[in-house]
Amino acid sequence: MTLLTPGLAVGGLVSIIIPLVVHLLSRRRRRPIEWAAMRFLIDAFRKHHRRLRLQQWLLLGVRCLVVAVFGLALARPVLEQYAAPGFASQRTVFIVIDNSLTSSLTEGDGRSALDRHIDRAVEIVNVLNPGELVGIVTAARPAVGLLLPPSSDHASVVRLLRTLRPSLTPCDLAAALTVLQNAVDSAAAEHDRQVCYLLSEFRTGSARTVEPLPALSIEAGTDMQLLAAPPASESVPNVRVTSVEPMRRLLLTGAADISGQVRINLARTGGGLPADVSRIRLAGPDLPQMEPQLVHWRAGQMEATTSVALQPGMHGDREISLTATIDDDQLQADNASHTVVTVRRAIRVLLLDRREHGVESPIDRFSGGQWLWRALQPVAGGPVEVYRIEPAALTQADVRTVDVVILPRPDLLTQAGWETMRAFVDHEGLLIVLPPGDASIHEWTARFTDELSLPWRVGLERTDHPEGLALAAVQPAGGILQMISADLADLVRPVVAQRRLPVYPGELDGESALVFQDGSPMLLVGRPRQPEGHLGREEAGGATDGQAATRGLVVLSTVAPELSWTNLPSKPLMVPLVHEIIRQGLSEIWGERRYLVGERPVLPAATGNLAGPGGERLLIGEDRRPVTPLRRPGLHRLLDRAEQQTALVAVNVDPEAGNTDTQSPQVVSSWLGASGPWQVFDADNPGSALRTAGGNRSIAGLLLILVLLLVVLETILARRFSYAYQAGVGEVSGGLRPTIEEHPHRSSLRAGPRETLSALSAGGSRPGGAP
Amino acid sequence: MPTAEEIRAEQYLAPETLVQLAPFELRAKMIIEGVMSGMHRSPYQGMAVEFAEHRQYAVGDDLKHLDWKVFGRTDKLYVKRYQQETNLDVILLVDASASMTFGSMVVPRGWGRTTVGGAGRPWTKYDHAAALSAAIAYICLHQQDRVGLYVFADGLKTILERTSVHDQWRRVVAALSRETAEAATDIVKTTDQVLGRVTNRALFVIVSDFFEAAESVRHSLARFRHQRHDVILLQTLDRQEMRFAFNQAAPFEGMEAEGTLQVEPRALREAFLEAISGHCNTIARAARSFGFDHQLLDTHQSVGPTLAYLLARRDAFLRRSKVG
């Protein structure tokens, strides 16, 4: 039996003093009555004092019991129903625990939020009756049914709960609810009542209220109760390194020394955001030791960025790992961020163009391939190595060692060549496609978009613009041309196009790097879609995203780099444009090798093994994903089947997961409300809901009835034992009678002795007889 | 000018009581040996005035006692026998033990003042005993009998010798009013002392609550019977002792040093009444076994009717037995 309000029970027990005091006061000394017939009173007392004492104790006991039981009833006791192990219990309790990154937040008592969640979960489990089932779902990405199907071994459940540790991933409550839904559906057939607890602080990092939750479908006739913990009300200050972003992820050393800039982005949440200072250190295996940089936070400032100069030196092709860290705070997992910068001496480019034989054409008749050839290698010894192959002769081996494929004659590519291109792109290749300048009908466009699963709709026939179509003065910011964005306006101004391939507006699914004045794209950047059935990059609770992008990048130019199409080849934009496309395209591709903890990313095809930060090997499945999600932040090494490192990848904590801002109960309630009728339970007494509703039966009503019966019994006993039912003075009947009573005989006595004698004779009594 | 004692005696013997007792006589149920001629049977027969019986003449009988009228009608010789009548010694034995001071009734107007105190004090059993004694003494003196008073508790305390002077009843009341009730009762010792002083047959009227061992009472009565005395037991109890009508728990303190007992009276009422009833019945049976009268009196009732009943009953008994 458990008491919901034990204080009242204690009060009831203490109130037993009341009848005792009343009893003692009733025994206070009264004025003694002088009594002559004491010997008979003593005789009577001796005969009955045992019975009288028993009656008094019985009466006192009943009165004490009345007070005690009444106090107990007010304490709302609940009686746990016994269910023998092995028999179906009446309830199944599912506990969804938020063990995400913010659950490791420590407060003043040194205990983390997860510790408190576990304590509440243990308290909930302890309230359950033997035989009732408990299932546990952890909500940190990836959401896992930690204990499903539910178990009735409560001791093991508690032990399992005690082993829980905060994850480094954000909370994926949507996936957790999906897992919960599946578990509830499985249990609904066996148990008529389910109670789902959601233990979370609902900080911004763990409860992204902008992302809708799936609605829990509760079968008709199923008694299901959804109980959520109250949102945290206390903000905890936290500074996190959201990202480390080199200005160029690809550093081409060429013949000269190189340098670069690294931007370190910080964010802070929680608390009152007072003025503060953070120290940032940037470190890497190949970097000299740097002095910490200070970031001065203004009051209320939430984000900050600082730049650090990077001079890796010339040591050949390699990958440089960079790690930015800040001082420890109350959430330490997000105090570091990692990234990788690729240092290459040169970029290998494959130009798929028709080989020219004989005398070289004059410059005004240069084909696109020829212009590109020159643009790629404007000077000897540049950072780009160009190979040229006939498109029709393309094989898989030709693209295996190159970084970029430029296709100025897609019309000459065979079907196998397109398949090779697709494979190349899927293997982190950069494909640049340009229309052939001498074709007016471009049948290749259909094969191009189909084979590369591109959503673009490119027209088959070029459109002519004799008056010339200029590029827009304001070009899209960022993207693949961001490094030359400062000069881009000047560079695009003299460029005019007379022909172009139409790409229909509204059907683009990519980035327009350059646009004409009419808004139509000149340069499109996009990623091929993954065919149906392929696992995507994101995974949530086993769900797949078939539309996730692959690693490679496709760039489509809607104009051929020929003077018959545009004057671009002869303008200053040509060379930086080609080089930026190549360098930034590869940067973007290789920059994608940044994973988040908790993900199961699709790894490059050549990856045979994945080594963690500590050198531990992570198994890779047939789907080219790690069998288990990435759990540790840091630098991971991609290894080929010969255990040779092919790439270095950075695994970071999701920066948004460390947002420690609190959210209002209304916002959280509204957000949760989309998934079901969640109710907030009492955080100090999470088991009370189980006691008051469900298997535990409150016996307060029974106790109140018992109190009533005891009161009636007390009244009867009190009346009986106090002999109050007996008449008082002046009402007493019975007792000893004198020989003659005054009233009956008074008249006869006054009548005289003769009449009295007659009366006596008639009565038959005789002198000397008994009274 | 009457003295204070005489005034007090008048208050104990109310005129109403005298009126109620006027038609009655207190007669001895046995033959007594008086010193004066009176209304009671004497053991001496012969020349008295009251015919007793006929007896056949035997040689040696005095011829003057022959009943010639019987001889004339039947030719048989019968001698008349006469019962000699004498006066009666009535000895009032009044219990003055501490238990007799109990009373639960405030003295009604006209009942006189109590021996214990002034107006507003309870009418005690001792008061009632005094009233009874005065009334009996008055009746006896009125029929020329001698009246004496022995006051006792754990022994004889006061003795008022027998006399038939007219104001002897006043002396009785005065003697009783002077007495203070205290100590316990020792009826056996008292009996020894009394019987040591009374050699002739007499009528003893014992006025007491008889709160003593019934066996002791029986033993004493046996002694009286052995000495051929007539005894009337007037057992005087307060109405509260007969009803035990208390309704609140209280300590009860014995008046004869029995100690104090905290009781719930309603819880013990039945047992108490059973005990006291049993005791009274035992006393009554003992008295009856010796041919004595026993009368249970309620102090809340007036003396007159109770005594009238007693006297009438004795008279009736004497008439039926043709002894008187």
PDB file of C-alpha atoms in Angstrom, chain A residues 26-49 51-52 55-56 718-762 764-771, chain B residues 16 20 23-24 29 99-100 102 125 209-213 237 240-256 258-277 279-281 284 287-288 292-298 300-302 304-306 308-309 312-317 319-320:
ATOM      1  CA  SER A  26     -12.475  12.071  31.614  1.00  0.00           C
ATOM      2  CA  ARG A  27     -10.543  10.356  34.379  1.00  0.00           C
ATOM      3  CA  ARG A  28      -9.811  13.604  36.117  1.00  0.00           C
ATOM      4  CA  ARG A  29     -10.652  13.680  39.780  1.00  0.00           C
ATOM      5  CA  ARG A  30     -14.233  14.473  40.607  1.00  0.00           C
ATOM      6  CA  ARG A  31     -15.513  15.325  43.999  1.00  0.00           C
ATOM      7  CA  PRO A  32     -15.862  12.039  45.845  1.00  0.00           C
ATOM      8  CA  ILE A  33     -19.303  10.842  46.816  1.00  0.00           C
ATOM      9  CA  GLU A  34     -19.570   9.621  50.383  1.00  0.00           C
ATOM     10  CA  TRP A  35     -21.244   6.272  50.182  1.00  0.00           C
ATOM     11  CA  ALA A  36     -22.498   4.096  52.950  1.00  0.00           C
ATOM     12  CA  ALA A  37     -23.197   0.891  51.062  1.00  0.00           C
ATOM     13  CA  MET A  38     -19.597   0.662  50.023  1.00  0.00           C
ATOM     14  CA  ARG A  39     -19.236  -3.014  50.712  1.00  0.00           C
ATOM     15  CA  PHE A  40     -21.857  -3.862  48.102  1.00  0.00           C
ATOM     16  CA  LEU A  41     -20.315  -1.476  45.623  1.00  0.00           C
ATOM     17  CA  ILE A  42     -16.944  -3.105  46.148  1.00  0.00           C
ATOM     18  CA  ASP A  43     -18.499  -6.518  45.670  1.00  0.00           C
ATOM     19  CA  ALA A  44     -20.101  -5.408  42.436  1.00  0.00           C
ATOM     20  CA  PHE A  45     -16.899  -3.811  41.267  1.00  0.00           C
ATOM     21  CA  ARG A  46     -14.871  -6.918  41.985  1.00  0.00           C
ATOM     22  CA  LYS A  47     -17.230  -8.998  39.985  1.00  0.00           C
ATOM     23  CA  HIS A  48     -17.236  -6.733  36.968  1.00  0.00           C
ATOM     24  CA  HIS A  49     -14.068  -4.723  36.921  1.00  0.00           C
ATOM     25  CA  ARG A  51     -15.327  -6.585  32.012  1.00  0.00           C
ATOM     26  CA  LEU A  52     -15.489  -2.855  32.619  1.00  0.00           C
ATOM     27  CA  GLN A  55     -14.972  -2.270  27.688  1.00  0.00           C
ATOM     28  CA  GLN A  56     -12.998   0.882  28.352  1.00  0.00           C
ATOM     29  CA  ALA A 718     -19.983   4.331  23.931  1.00  0.00           C
ATOM     30  CA  ARG A 719     -23.655   4.268  24.693  1.00  0.00           C
ATOM     31  CA  ARG A 720     -23.511   0.675  25.746  1.00  0.00           C
ATOM     32  CA  PHE A 721     -20.365   0.861  27.799  1.00  0.00           C
ATOM     33  CA  SER A 722     -21.163   4.190  29.329  1.00  0.00           C
ATOM     34  CA  TYR A 723     -24.648   2.829  30.224  1.00  0.00           C
ATOM     35  CA  ALA A 724     -26.080   6.029  28.924  1.00  0.00           C
ATOM     36  CA  TYR A 725     -29.102   4.052  27.859  1.00  0.00           C
ATOM     37  CA  GLN A 726     -29.871   3.561  31.487  1.00  0.00           C
ATOM     38  CA  ALA A 727     -32.150   6.103  33.022  1.00  0.00           C
ATOM     39  CA  GLY A 728     -30.676   8.915  35.036  1.00  0.00           C
ATOM     40  CA  VAL A 729     -31.583  10.135  38.437  1.00  0.00           C
ATOM     41  CA  GLY A 730     -35.287  10.429  38.858  1.00  0.00           C
ATOM     42  CA  GLU A 731     -35.926   8.076  35.959  1.00  0.00           C
ATOM     43  CA  VAL A 732     -34.640   4.913  37.530  1.00  0.00           C
ATOM     44  CA  SER A 733     -36.995   2.037  37.563  1.00  0.00           C
ATOM     45  CA  GLY A 734     -36.463  -1.185  39.352  1.00  0.00           C
ATOM     46  CA  GLY A 735     -34.040  -1.541  42.204  1.00  0.00           C
ATOM     47  CA  LEU A 736     -34.768  -2.409  45.782  1.00  0.00           C
ATOM     48  CA  ARG A 737     -38.294  -1.762  47.056  1.00  0.00           C
ATOM     49  CA  PRO A 738     -39.162  -0.930  50.615  1.00  0.00           C
ATOM     50  CA  THR A 739     -41.592  -3.169  52.431  1.00  0.00           C
ATOM     51  CA  ILE A 740     -44.268  -0.637  51.939  1.00  0.00           C
ATOM     52  CA  GLU A 741     -44.337   2.043  49.377  1.00  0.00           C
ATOM     53  CA  GLU A 742     -45.934   5.238  50.257  1.00  0.00           C
ATOM     54  CA  HIS A 743     -48.302   5.761  47.479  1.00  0.00           C
ATOM     55  CA  PRO A 744     -50.152   2.499  47.038  1.00  0.00           C
ATOM     56  CA  HIS A 745     -50.947   2.058  50.696  1.00  0.00           C
ATOM     57  CA  ARG A 746     -51.250   5.542  51.915  1.00  0.00           C
ATOM     58  CA  SER A 747     -54.980   5.719  51.325  1.00  0.00           C
ATOM     59  CA  SER A 748     -55.609   2.389  53.026  1.00  0.00           C
ATOM     60  CA  LEU A 749     -53.488   3.342  55.990  1.00  0.00           C
ATOM     61  CA  ARG A 750     -55.440   6.486  56.428  1.00  0.00           C
ATOM     62  CA  ALA A 751     -58.589   4.446  56.339  1.00  0.00           C
ATOM     63  CA  GLY A 752     -57.630   2.771  59.610  1.00  0.00           C
ATOM     64  CA  PRO A 753     -56.222  -0.520  60.873  1.00  0.00           C
ATOM     65  CA  ARG A 754     -59.250  -2.577  59.999  1.00  0.00           C
ATOM     66  CA  GLU A 755     -59.142  -1.686  56.366  1.00  0.00           C
ATOM     67  CA  THR A 756     -55.395  -2.169  56.356  1.00  0.00           C
ATOM     68  CA  LEU A 757     -55.762  -5.613  57.851  1.00  0.00           C
ATOM     69  CA  SER A 758     -58.243  -6.468  55.191  1.00  0.00           C
ATOM     70  CA  ALA A 759     -55.831  -5.355  52.574  1.00  0.00           C
ATOM     71  CA  LEU A 760     -53.038  -7.374  54.102  1.00  0.00           C
ATOM     72  CA  SER A 761     -55.223 -10.474  54.423  1.00  0.00           C
ATOM     73  CA  ALA A 762     -56.214 -10.150  50.828  1.00  0.00           C
ATOM     74  CA  GLY A 764     -51.719 -12.968  51.719  1.00  0.00           C
ATOM     75  CA  SER A 765     -48.553 -11.649  53.272  1.00  0.00           C
ATOM     76  CA  ARG A 766     -47.785 -12.475  56.829  1.00  0.00           C
ATOM     77  CA  PRO A 767     -45.943 -10.719  59.585  1.00  0.00           C
ATOM     78  CA  GLY A 768     -42.295 -11.362  59.679  1.00  0.00           C
ATOM     79  CA  GLY A 769     -42.278 -12.121  55.987  1.00  0.00           C
ATOM     80  CA  ALA A 770     -39.814 -10.884  53.479  1.00  0.00           C
ATOM     81  CA  PRO A 771     -40.134  -7.255  52.346  1.00  0.00           C
TER      82      PRO A 771
ATOM     83  CA  GLU B  16     -49.215  13.716  60.919  1.00  0.00           C
ATOM     84  CA  GLN B  20     -51.420   7.906  61.264  1.00  0.00           C
ATOM     85  CA  PRO B  23     -55.348   3.586  65.670  1.00  0.00           C
ATOM     86  CA  PHE B  24     -52.570   1.076  66.241  1.00  0.00           C
ATOM     87  CA  LYS B  29     -46.057 -11.530  69.803  1.00  0.00           C
ATOM     88  CA  SER B  99     -23.021   4.471  57.455  1.00  0.00           C
ATOM     89  CA  MET B 100     -26.204   5.749  59.065  1.00  0.00           C
ATOM     90  CA  PHE B 102     -25.831   8.836  54.588  1.00  0.00           C
ATOM     91  CA  LYS B 125     -30.767   7.233  57.804  1.00  0.00           C
ATOM     92  CA  ASP B 209     -29.132  -0.330  57.859  1.00  0.00           C
ATOM     93  CA  PHE B 210     -27.623  -3.706  58.739  1.00  0.00           C
ATOM     94  CA  PHE B 211     -24.586  -2.983  56.580  1.00  0.00           C
ATOM     95  CA  GLU B 212     -22.766  -5.810  58.223  1.00  0.00           C
ATOM     96  CA  ALA B 213     -22.108  -9.374  57.419  1.00  0.00           C
ATOM     97  CA  LEU B 237     -32.008   2.448  53.752  1.00  0.00           C
ATOM     98  CA  GLN B 240     -30.330   6.155  46.642  1.00  0.00           C
ATOM     99  CA  GLU B 241     -29.007   2.967  48.223  1.00  0.00           C
ATOM    100  CA  MET B 242     -32.075   1.180  46.985  1.00  0.00           C
ATOM    101  CA  ARG B 243     -31.962   2.615  43.508  1.00  0.00           C
ATOM    102  CA  PHE B 244     -28.310   3.540  42.965  1.00  0.00           C
ATOM    103  CA  ALA B 245     -29.394   6.155  40.461  1.00  0.00           C
ATOM    104  CA  PHE B 246     -26.114   7.919  39.820  1.00  0.00           C
ATOM    105  CA  ASN B 247     -25.411   8.728  36.191  1.00  0.00           C
ATOM    106  CA  GLN B 248     -21.893  10.042  36.162  1.00  0.00           C
ATOM    107  CA  ALA B 249     -18.618   8.365  36.885  1.00  0.00           C
ATOM    108  CA  ALA B 250     -17.258   9.488  40.208  1.00  0.00           C
ATOM    109  CA  PRO B 251     -15.129   8.259  43.036  1.00  0.00           C
ATOM    110  CA  PHE B 252     -17.165   6.679  45.824  1.00  0.00           C
ATOM    111  CA  GLU B 253     -15.714   7.025  49.271  1.00  0.00           C
ATOM    112  CA  GLY B 254     -16.729   4.595  51.938  1.00  0.00           C
ATOM    113  CA  MET B 255     -18.117   6.087  55.090  1.00  0.00           C
ATOM    114  CA  GLU B 256     -16.732   3.360  57.276  1.00  0.00           C
ATOM    115  CA  GLU B 258     -13.611   1.168  53.108  1.00  0.00           C
ATOM    116  CA  GLY B 259     -11.559   3.429  50.917  1.00  0.00           C
ATOM    117  CA  THR B 260     -12.339   5.160  47.632  1.00  0.00           C
ATOM    118  CA  LEU B 261     -13.383   3.532  44.413  1.00  0.00           C
ATOM    119  CA  GLN B 262     -13.644   5.185  41.001  1.00  0.00           C
ATOM    120  CA  VAL B 263     -16.602   3.619  39.267  1.00  0.00           C
ATOM    121  CA  GLU B 264     -19.043   4.168  36.507  1.00  0.00           C
ATOM    122  CA  PRO B 265     -22.243   3.779  38.550  1.00  0.00           C
ATOM    123  CA  ARG B 266     -24.458   2.964  35.606  1.00  0.00           C
ATOM    124  CA  ALA B 267     -22.191   0.118  34.725  1.00  0.00           C
ATOM    125  CA  LEU B 268     -22.361  -1.299  38.231  1.00  0.00           C
ATOM    126  CA  ARG B 269     -25.927  -0.477  39.082  1.00  0.00           C
ATOM    127  CA  GLU B 270     -27.328  -3.847  38.313  1.00  0.00           C
ATOM    128  CA  ALA B 271     -24.582  -5.665  40.136  1.00  0.00           C
ATOM    129  CA  PHE B 272     -24.836  -3.325  43.084  1.00  0.00           C
ATOM    130  CA  LEU B 273     -28.573  -3.683  43.386  1.00  0.00           C
ATOM    131  CA  GLU B 274     -28.204  -7.394  43.110  1.00  0.00           C
ATOM    132  CA  ALA B 275     -25.706  -7.373  45.926  1.00  0.00           C
ATOM    133  CA  ILE B 276     -27.687  -5.148  48.249  1.00  0.00           C
ATOM    134  CA  SER B 277     -30.943  -6.924  47.445  1.00  0.00           C
ATOM    135  CA  HIS B 279     -28.100  -8.861  51.506  1.00  0.00           C
ATOM    136  CA  CYS B 280     -31.494  -7.474  52.468  1.00  0.00           C
ATOM    137  CA  ASN B 281     -33.172 -10.732  51.532  1.00  0.00           C
ATOM    138  CA  ALA B 284     -35.138 -10.776  56.031  1.00  0.00           C
ATOM    139  CA  ALA B 287     -35.445 -12.625  60.791  1.00  0.00           C
ATOM    140  CA  ARG B 288     -38.255 -14.747  59.446  1.00  0.00           C
ATOM    141  CA  PHE B 292     -39.111 -11.821  63.936  1.00  0.00           C
ATOM    142  CA  ASP B 293     -40.530  -9.004  61.940  1.00  0.00           C
ATOM    143  CA  HIS B 294     -38.374  -7.377  59.315  1.00  0.00           C
ATOM    144  CA  GLN B 295     -39.299  -4.171  57.677  1.00  0.00           C
ATOM    145  CA  LEU B 296     -37.332  -2.437  54.927  1.00  0.00           C
ATOM    146  CA  LEU B 297     -37.783   1.294  55.106  1.00  0.00           C
ATOM    147  CA  ASP B 298     -37.074   3.993  52.615  1.00  0.00           C
ATOM    148  CA  HIS B 300     -37.545   9.180  51.586  1.00  0.00           C
ATOM    149  CA  GLN B 301     -40.881   7.929  52.833  1.00  0.00           C
ATOM    150  CA  SER B 302     -42.596   9.257  55.894  1.00  0.00           C
ATOM    151  CA  GLY B 304     -46.181   7.069  59.727  1.00  0.00           C
ATOM    152  CA  PRO B 305     -47.417   4.798  56.976  1.00  0.00           C
ATOM    153  CA  THR B 306     -44.490   2.458  57.329  1.00  0.00           C
ATOM    154  CA  ALA B 308     -48.719   1.784  60.640  1.00  0.00           C
ATOM    155  CA  TYR B 309     -48.224  -1.039  58.219  1.00  0.00           C
ATOM    156  CA  ALA B 312     -51.248  -3.508  61.523  1.00  0.00           C
ATOM    157  CA  ARG B 313     -49.446  -6.545  60.269  1.00  0.00           C
ATOM    158  CA  ARG B 314     -48.455  -7.603  63.756  1.00  0.00           C
ATOM    159  CA  ASP B 315     -51.984  -7.036  64.991  1.00  0.00           C
ATOM    160  CA  ALA B 316     -53.386  -9.073  62.170  1.00  0.00           C
ATOM    161  CA  PHE B 317     -50.945 -11.841  62.844  1.00  0.00           C
ATOM    162  CA  ARG B 319     -55.585 -11.987  65.720  1.00  0.00           C
ATOM    163  CA  ARG B 320     -55.224 -14.808  63.229  1.00  0.00           C
TER     164      ARG B 320
END
